[in-house]
Each structure stands twice: as structure tokens, then as C-alpha cells.
Tab-separated table of C-alpha atoms (C1' of nucleotides) in Angstrom:
chain	number	residue	atom	x	y	z
Q	18	UNK	CA	-94.939	49.024	-88.564
Q	19	UNK	CA	-93.166	48.744	-85.250
Q	20	UNK	CA	-93.625	46.189	-82.518
Q	21	UNK	CA	-94.979	48.998	-80.406
Q	22	UNK	CA	-97.846	49.546	-82.790
Q	23	UNK	CA	-99.126	46.013	-82.587
Q	24	UNK	CA	-99.106	46.404	-78.815
Q	25	UNK	CA	-101.514	49.311	-78.915
Q	26	UNK	CA	-103.989	48.007	-81.432
Q	27	UNK	CA	-106.684	49.785	-79.514
Q	28	UNK	CA	-106.536	51.638	-76.234
Q	29	UNK	CA	-108.439	48.803	-74.658
Q	30	UNK	CA	-105.960	46.286	-75.931
Q	31	UNK	CA	-103.151	48.412	-74.601
Q	32	UNK	CA	-104.433	47.762	-71.156
Q	33	UNK	CA	-105.166	44.125	-71.736
Q	34	UNK	CA	-101.463	43.425	-71.671
Q	35	UNK	CA	-100.250	41.207	-68.817
Q	36	UNK	CA	-99.309	42.911	-65.578
Q	37	UNK	CA	-97.229	44.723	-64.619
Q	38	UNK	CA	-98.742	47.120	-67.132
Q	39	UNK	CA	-96.227	49.716	-68.322
Q	40	UNK	CA	-98.609	52.594	-68.836
Q	41	UNK	CA	-95.920	55.236	-68.645
Q	42	UNK	CA	-95.099	57.302	-71.715
Q	43	UNK	CA	-98.804	57.668	-72.228
Q	44	UNK	CA	-97.899	60.630	-74.397
Q	45	UNK	CA	-97.022	58.201	-77.120
Q	46	UNK	CA	-100.404	56.562	-77.028
Q	47	UNK	CA	-102.079	57.641	-80.275
Q	48	UNK	CA	-105.472	57.384	-78.649
Q	49	UNK	CA	-104.660	59.795	-75.871
Q	50	UNK	CA	-102.876	62.018	-78.330
Q	51	UNK	CA	-105.863	62.239	-80.656
Q	52	UNK	CA	-108.329	62.674	-77.848
Q	53	UNK	CA	-106.350	65.516	-76.331
Q	54	UNK	CA	-106.399	67.332	-79.656
Q	55	UNK	CA	-110.048	66.828	-80.300
Q	56	UNK	CA	-110.979	67.922	-76.832
Q	57	UNK	CA	-109.888	71.459	-76.503
Q	58	UNK	CA	-112.708	73.853	-76.068
Q	59	UNK	CA	-113.734	74.473	-79.671
Q	60	UNK	CA	-112.333	71.717	-81.856
Q	61	UNK	CA	-115.238	69.313	-81.668
Q	62	UNK	CA	-117.704	72.073	-82.373
Q	63	UNK	CA	-115.769	73.254	-85.406
Q	64	UNK	CA	-115.360	69.748	-86.789
Q	65	UNK	CA	-119.062	69.043	-86.550
Q	66	UNK	CA	-119.879	72.395	-88.121
Q	67	UNK	CA	-117.474	71.849	-90.979
Q	68	UNK	CA	-118.968	68.398	-91.335
Q	69	UNK	CA	-122.064	70.154	-92.595
Q	70	UNK	CA	-120.482	72.269	-95.296
Q	71	UNK	CA	-117.519	74.575	-95.873
Q	72	UNK	CA	-117.461	77.804	-93.934
Q	73	UNK	CA	-115.754	81.124	-94.305
Q	74	UNK	CA	-113.924	82.640	-91.364
Q	75	UNK	CA	-116.546	85.089	-90.254
Q	76	UNK	CA	-119.303	82.599	-90.962
Q	77	UNK	CA	-117.719	80.392	-88.350
Q	78	UNK	CA	-117.188	83.349	-86.090
Q	79	UNK	CA	-120.880	84.158	-86.216
Q	80	UNK	CA	-121.999	80.534	-86.025
Q	81	UNK	CA	-120.057	79.610	-82.954
Q	82	UNK	CA	-120.904	82.676	-80.918
Q	83	UNK	CA	-118.601	83.115	-78.003
Q	84	UNK	CA	-115.346	82.263	-79.697
Q	85	UNK	CA	-112.821	85.024	-80.105
Q	86	UNK	CA	-111.072	85.588	-83.430
Q	87	UNK	CA	-107.901	84.538	-81.725
Q	88	UNK	CA	-109.188	81.147	-80.636
Q	89	UNK	CA	-110.956	80.581	-83.930
Q	90	UNK	CA	-107.724	81.146	-85.814
Q	91	UNK	CA	-105.682	79.055	-83.434
Q	92	UNK	CA	-108.096	76.132	-83.495
Q	93	UNK	CA	-108.427	76.177	-87.258
Q	94	UNK	CA	-104.672	76.359	-87.712
Q	95	UNK	CA	-104.169	73.355	-85.466
Q	96	UNK	CA	-106.823	71.420	-87.329
Q	97	UNK	CA	-105.160	72.386	-90.566
Q	98	UNK	CA	-101.704	71.319	-89.484
Q	99	UNK	CA	-103.168	68.043	-88.294
Q	100	UNK	CA	-104.536	67.468	-91.760
Q	101	UNK	CA	-108.160	67.484	-90.646
Q	102	UNK	CA	-109.145	70.790	-92.239
Q	103	UNK	CA	-108.255	72.478	-95.511
Q	104	UNK	CA	-107.857	76.193	-95.878
Q	105	UNK	CA	-108.476	77.745	-99.264
Q	106	UNK	CA	-107.771	81.412	-99.953
Q	107	UNK	CA	-109.617	83.234	-102.712
Q	108	UNK	CA	-107.569	86.266	-103.750
Q	109	UNK	CA	-110.582	88.521	-104.080
Q	110	UNK	CA	-111.057	91.993	-102.678
Q	111	UNK	CA	-111.904	91.855	-99.893
Q	112	UNK	CA	-110.169	88.546	-99.240
Q	113	UNK	CA	-112.172	85.397	-98.733
Q	114	UNK	CA	-111.054	82.207	-97.022
Q	115	UNK	CA	-112.881	78.947	-96.936
Q	116	UNK	CA	-112.412	76.077	-94.513
Q	117	UNK	CA	-113.546	72.543	-95.180
Q	118	UNK	CA	-112.895	69.085	-93.788
Q	119	UNK	CA	-110.314	66.943	-95.522
Q	120	UNK	CA	-111.185	63.289	-96.198
Q	121	UNK	CA	-109.304	62.510	-92.996
Q	122	UNK	CA	-111.484	64.980	-91.157
Q	123	UNK	CA	-114.598	63.470	-92.651
Q	124	UNK	CA	-113.529	60.014	-91.540
Q	125	UNK	CA	-113.435	61.308	-87.984
Q	126	UNK	CA	-117.101	62.253	-88.081
Q	127	UNK	CA	-118.335	58.707	-87.696
Q	128	UNK	CA	-116.560	57.638	-84.473
Q	129	UNK	CA	-117.273	61.084	-83.133
Q	130	UNK	CA	-120.936	60.537	-83.847
Q	131	UNK	CA	-120.807	57.244	-81.953
Q	132	UNK	CA	-119.525	59.028	-78.890
Q	133	UNK	CA	-122.039	61.779	-79.445
Q	134	UNK	CA	-124.848	59.250	-79.529
Q	135	UNK	CA	-123.633	57.743	-76.279
Q	136	UNK	CA	-123.574	61.195	-74.731
Q	137	UNK	CA	-127.107	61.899	-75.859
Q	138	UNK	CA	-128.332	58.526	-74.648
Q	139	UNK	CA	-126.679	58.688	-71.243
Q	140	UNK	CA	-126.111	62.266	-70.227
Q	141	UNK	CA	-129.300	62.182	-68.205
Q	142	UNK	CA	-127.935	59.307	-66.113
Q	143	UNK	CA	-124.752	61.239	-65.557
Q	144	UNK	CA	-126.710	64.295	-64.527
Q	145	UNK	CA	-128.769	62.427	-61.954
Q	146	UNK	CA	-125.704	60.604	-60.647
Q	147	UNK	CA	-124.043	63.959	-60.181
Q	148	UNK	CA	-126.944	65.305	-58.195
Q	149	UNK	CA	-126.873	62.354	-55.845
Q	150	UNK	CA	-123.330	63.256	-54.877
Q	151	UNK	CA	-124.189	66.886	-54.425
V	9	UNK	CA	-138.400	65.112	-73.365
V	10	UNK	CA	-138.056	68.747	-74.317
V	11	UNK	CA	-137.988	70.293	-77.737
V	12	UNK	CA	-134.369	71.103	-77.068
V	13	UNK	CA	-133.510	67.456	-76.749
V	14	UNK	CA	-134.906	66.455	-80.085
V	15	UNK	CA	-132.895	69.265	-81.579
V	16	UNK	CA	-129.623	67.797	-80.352
V	17	UNK	CA	-130.152	64.172	-81.226
V	18	UNK	CA	-126.519	64.002	-82.072
V	19	UNK	CA	-123.921	66.689	-82.196
V	20	UNK	CA	-123.952	66.389	-85.936
V	21	UNK	CA	-127.664	66.902	-86.090
V	22	UNK	CA	-127.317	69.912	-83.859
V	23	UNK	CA	-125.385	71.600	-86.578
V	24	UNK	CA	-127.623	70.425	-89.370
V	25	UNK	CA	-130.238	72.896	-88.222
V	26	UNK	CA	-131.104	75.659	-90.678
V	27	UNK	CA	-129.003	78.790	-90.511
V	28	UNK	CA	-128.521	81.004	-88.637
V	29	UNK	CA	-127.245	78.283	-86.352
V	30	UNK	CA	-127.556	79.263	-82.682
V	31	UNK	CA	-124.519	77.433	-81.367
V	32	UNK	CA	-124.267	79.539	-78.223
V	33	UNK	CA	-124.861	77.918	-74.858
V	34	UNK	CA	-122.673	75.107	-76.072
V	35	UNK	CA	-122.207	74.357	-72.393
V	36	UNK	CA	-125.606	72.742	-72.470
V	37	UNK	CA	-124.655	70.437	-75.294
V	38	UNK	CA	-124.466	66.996	-73.727
V	39	UNK	CA	-121.887	65.918	-76.257
V	40	UNK	CA	-119.490	68.690	-75.401
V	41	UNK	CA	-120.204	68.192	-71.743
V	42	UNK	CA	-119.379	64.501	-71.844
V	43	UNK	CA	-116.333	64.998	-74.021
V	44	UNK	CA	-114.917	67.620	-71.719
V	45	UNK	CA	-115.221	65.237	-68.801
V	46	UNK	CA	-113.730	62.266	-70.536
V	47	UNK	CA	-110.849	64.277	-71.860
V	48	UNK	CA	-108.936	65.534	-68.912
V	49	UNK	CA	-105.481	64.139	-68.600
V	50	UNK	CA	-106.148	60.817	-66.854
V	51	UNK	CA	-109.825	59.933	-67.214
V	52	UNK	CA	-109.614	57.997	-70.448
V	53	UNK	CA	-106.662	56.014	-69.199
V	54	UNK	CA	-108.422	55.111	-65.954
V	55	UNK	CA	-111.628	54.114	-67.715
V	56	UNK	CA	-109.807	51.812	-70.073
V	57	UNK	CA	-107.824	50.318	-67.215
V	58	UNK	CA	-110.928	49.730	-65.123
V	59	UNK	CA	-112.512	48.263	-68.224
V	60	UNK	CA	-110.113	45.370	-67.754
V	61	UNK	CA	-110.873	44.555	-64.130
V	62	UNK	CA	-111.338	46.255	-60.759
V	63	UNK	CA	-108.329	47.955	-59.260
V	64	UNK	CA	-107.303	49.052	-55.810
V	65	UNK	CA	-106.016	52.545	-55.249
V	66	UNK	CA	-102.329	51.806	-55.176
V	67	UNK	CA	-102.677	49.287	-57.951
V	68	UNK	CA	-103.893	52.122	-60.131
V	69	UNK	CA	-101.186	54.351	-58.772
V	70	UNK	CA	-98.530	51.872	-59.816
V	71	UNK	CA	-100.212	51.015	-63.119
V	72	UNK	CA	-100.547	54.539	-64.397
V	73	UNK	CA	-97.061	55.681	-63.452
V	74	UNK	CA	-96.773	59.422	-63.508
V	75	UNK	CA	-100.034	60.269	-61.846
V	76	UNK	CA	-99.884	61.850	-58.414
V	77	UNK	CA	-102.082	60.548	-55.604
V	78	UNK	CA	-103.882	63.844	-55.705
V	79	UNK	CA	-104.867	63.579	-59.355
V	80	UNK	CA	-105.708	59.913	-59.002
V	81	UNK	CA	-108.095	60.689	-56.183
V	82	UNK	CA	-109.589	63.666	-57.946
V	83	UNK	CA	-110.136	61.825	-61.200
V	84	UNK	CA	-111.647	58.787	-59.493
V	85	UNK	CA	-113.932	60.968	-57.411
V	86	UNK	CA	-115.196	62.763	-60.477
V	87	UNK	CA	-115.787	59.476	-62.262
V	88	UNK	CA	-117.613	58.231	-59.195
V	89	UNK	CA	-119.860	61.257	-58.917
V	90	UNK	CA	-120.612	60.941	-62.623
V	91	UNK	CA	-121.803	57.405	-62.004
V	92	UNK	CA	-119.135	55.840	-64.205
V	93	UNK	CA	-117.099	54.237	-61.442
V	94	UNK	CA	-118.013	52.513	-58.197
V	95	UNK	CA	-115.933	52.755	-55.054
V	96	UNK	CA	-116.102	49.936	-52.560
V	97	UNK	CA	-114.381	50.116	-49.187
V	98	UNK	CA	-113.322	46.953	-47.390
V	99	UNK	CA	-112.958	47.727	-43.673
V	100	UNK	CA	-109.867	45.621	-43.291
V	101	UNK	CA	-106.627	46.505	-41.568
V	102	UNK	CA	-104.930	48.043	-43.372
V	103	UNK	CA	-107.860	49.506	-45.315
V	104	UNK	CA	-108.574	48.387	-48.846
V	105	UNK	CA	-110.571	50.216	-51.507
V	106	UNK	CA	-111.632	48.836	-54.831
V	107	UNK	CA	-112.714	50.754	-57.921
V	108	UNK	CA	-114.714	49.252	-60.747
V	109	UNK	CA	-116.731	50.489	-63.704
V	110	UNK	CA	-120.474	50.751	-63.277
V	111	UNK	CA	-122.704	49.417	-66.075
V	112	UNK	CA	-122.861	52.999	-67.299
V	113	UNK	CA	-119.086	53.092	-67.357
V	114	UNK	CA	-118.948	49.809	-69.213
V	115	UNK	CA	-121.361	51.117	-71.818
V	116	UNK	CA	-118.920	53.918	-72.522
V	117	UNK	CA	-116.166	51.492	-73.479
V	118	UNK	CA	-117.638	50.717	-76.868
V	119	UNK	CA	-117.897	54.216	-78.392
V	120	UNK	CA	-114.557	54.975	-76.810
V	121	UNK	CA	-113.108	51.966	-78.560
V	122	UNK	CA	-114.501	53.247	-81.862
V	123	UNK	CA	-112.652	56.500	-81.405
V	124	UNK	CA	-109.594	54.598	-80.253
V	125	UNK	CA	-109.657	52.515	-83.397
V	126	UNK	CA	-109.875	55.629	-85.504
V	127	UNK	CA	-106.899	57.062	-83.662
V	128	UNK	CA	-104.865	53.932	-84.214
V	129	UNK	CA	-105.817	53.795	-87.884
V	130	UNK	CA	-105.104	57.432	-88.637
V	131	UNK	CA	-102.585	58.819	-86.194
V	132	UNK	CA	-99.834	58.200	-88.699
V	133	UNK	CA	-101.573	60.465	-91.220
V	134	UNK	CA	-101.894	63.125	-88.576
V	135	UNK	CA	-98.242	62.786	-87.686
V	136	UNK	CA	-97.083	63.217	-91.280
V	137	UNK	CA	-99.490	66.102	-91.828
V	138	UNK	CA	-98.003	67.784	-88.798
V	139	UNK	CA	-94.490	67.438	-90.096
V	140	UNK	CA	-95.413	69.027	-93.384
V	141	UNK	CA	-96.448	72.145	-91.529
V	142	UNK	CA	-93.346	72.138	-89.375
M	7	DC	C1'	-103.138	51.588	-47.317
M	8	DG	C1'	-105.654	55.244	-49.078
M	9	DG	C1'	-105.952	59.232	-49.115
M	10	DA	C1'	-106.292	64.983	-47.585
M	11	DA	C1'	-104.080	69.585	-47.383
M	12	DT	C1'	-101.260	73.003	-49.115
M	13	DC	C1'	-98.645	75.575	-52.332
M	14	DC	C1'	-97.245	76.691	-56.909
M	15	DC	C1'	-96.882	76.985	-61.995
M	16	DC	C1'	-98.035	77.353	-66.559
M	17	DA	C1'	-100.640	76.671	-70.761
M	18	DA	C1'	-105.100	77.446	-72.334
M	19	DC	C1'	-108.437	80.656	-72.949
M	20	DG	C1'	-110.624	85.388	-73.056
M	21	DA	C1'	-110.833	90.525	-74.167
M	22	DT	C1'	-109.478	94.150	-76.678
M	23	DA	C1'	-107.336	96.705	-80.135
M	24	DC	C1'	-105.282	97.039	-84.442
M	25	DT	C1'	-104.049	95.874	-89.708
M	26	DG	C1'	-103.052	94.202	-94.808
J	13	DC	C1'	-112.785	90.203	-94.592
J	14	DA	C1'	-109.620	87.647	-92.215
J	15	DG	C1'	-106.918	87.753	-89.420
J	16	DT	C1'	-102.437	89.414	-85.723
J	17	DA	C1'	-100.638	91.431	-81.393
J	18	DT	C1'	-100.773	92.135	-76.616
J	19	DC	C1'	-102.195	91.601	-72.156
J	20	DG	C1'	-104.603	89.490	-68.346
J	21	DT	C1'	-106.912	85.669	-66.060
J	22	DT	C1'	-107.808	80.992	-64.405
J	23	DG	C1'	-108.041	76.439	-63.333
J	24	DG	C1'	-105.951	72.068	-64.372
J	25	DG	C1'	-102.305	69.741	-62.973
J	26	DG	C1'	-97.715	68.774	-60.330
J	27	DA	C1'	-94.871	68.358	-56.036
J	28	DT	C1'	-94.691	67.807	-51.436
J	29	DT	C1'	-96.076	66.874	-46.828
J	30	DC	C1'	-99.024	64.981	-43.491
J	31	DC	C1'	-102.939	61.877	-41.494
J	32	DG	C1'	-106.420	57.914	-39.705
DNA sequence: CGGAATCCCCAACGATACTG
DNA sequence: CAGTATCGTTGGGGATTCCG
């Protein structure tokens, strides 16, 4: 528990500090860090899918439709090394591999759903705002 | 209110549909769309900053430290055309421009804070998980 | 002060082919 | 089935310079 941690209780609090606000080293901000991981092209989609039930590799490959094996592997490996997804290998012939959310991954579903709900509630406003500028 | 919309009430619900799950056209998923906008390099930071109070251009430039004028302009313009940020020009000499969140932008602060809280609560677990894999 | 214009780089992503 | 290997593309972002 460092002094730094209490200073970044939430991202909002980070920026409620008195001016001049030292925003540099934003890389160390856990919020930005987490968001940048969640927001590559496929991560969110895979997390929500795996939130439903475990999937095997080619199940995911078929379900996502458009993802290449390369990106599927890469994304899953990152999720795994972040402790959000578990990979279980069944030594059958042919081989079978199952991916499922860890408890940590499951705990991410709720805040993600909050953001998702906001998106669903407001994406129409964003769309019309965009058209005004066009 | 299309049938499509009821099918994507939340991103989680999207993937609770019976298999085979047609996840293609994920571009049209409002959740993914919103997330991809919020998650470029500077957007989140600027939103949280502007959640504190209005800022002038060079105030933001100094506050963020590391952002180039180009990216600051680009990010603010995108936020503006998405209806999340308002830009007000004061025809003084020298010119003065103020940026502030719109009500829509303000409404985004709350779900963002939820995700931020999750990040603060769990980034340590992610960090240790990462080191295990290293 | 608040930008716009220009140039450049690199990491993310895609496509394809191949393998234990 | 569950990946790896290789190559090619692209656009997000940085650095710099200039302007009303």
C-alpha cells in the first residue's frame, strides 16, 4: 500500500487533486492500464462470450466470425497472462482446449455491463451528434 | 426501436442468444463502438479531467503533459463531434477557448468510475498474474 | 493563444499457409 | 483440433513547423 495508491483511489479522484495536476506517467495509472488492455479489438467480445460459458478454441473461432486464428490465440494468451482467463488442455486425440473466465474475469463482467448499459442507452445520442458535425 | 436493438440490450445479453451466435458485424454493436472511442490513448484522461471543471486548451495541454497539440486537438474534436464535450470560443484578444463536458459526457462519468474502481481494486492481481507468466 | 499542416514510424491487425 | 510462422498493411500516434 503505497502513498501513490491512495492518490489514485479512482481515476476521477486522480484528477481531483489540487492544481498543478501532475498527470504525467499516465502509464502507471491502473485505470488507463486496464482500459487499454480491455479495449483492443477482440478482448471485450471474448470476455463477454466467455462470461456465458466455457468455450473451446474453434468454438470461439466460429462464434466470433472475422477473427483470425492468430488474433484469437494472441488475445486469449494475453487474457490468460493477465489472470482473466483460464486455459485447460484435455490430452485427448485430437487435442481439446477449453477457455473459461477466472473469478477475476467474472468480477470484471459487472462494471463492463455498466458501461455496456450506458452505451446502449446513449449510443443513439452519439450517433445523432455525429451526424450534426458531418 | 428495431428487433436488432432488443437483441443487444447489453453486450452480455447479446452473447446470451442461442447458438449459433452470429457475432459478426460487431462493428454495429454499440458497446464495442463506444468502447473503441473511449479507449484511444487520451480520451479517458480528458473526460475525467473535464469531469472536474472546464479547461482551456493550453490548460489541458499543460495538465496532461506528454500530449502533443495535434493529438489534443484531434481528441477534443472527436469528443465534440460525439456530443460528449462542448467547445466555447471567447472572441477575446488573445483568443480563448473553453472545453467542458456536455450532460451526455457527464452521464458517462459514472459507469467509467465503476470500471475505474474495478481497475483500482484488481490491478494488483493482474500485475501478479502477469509476473507469473513472465 | 489555439490551433493547422506535414512528415514519419511502428505496433496492431489481417491473410495465408503450414504443423504436432 | 488447436494452434504457429511469415508476410504485408494501416492508421494511430509522435515530432516538428507554421499561422491568424
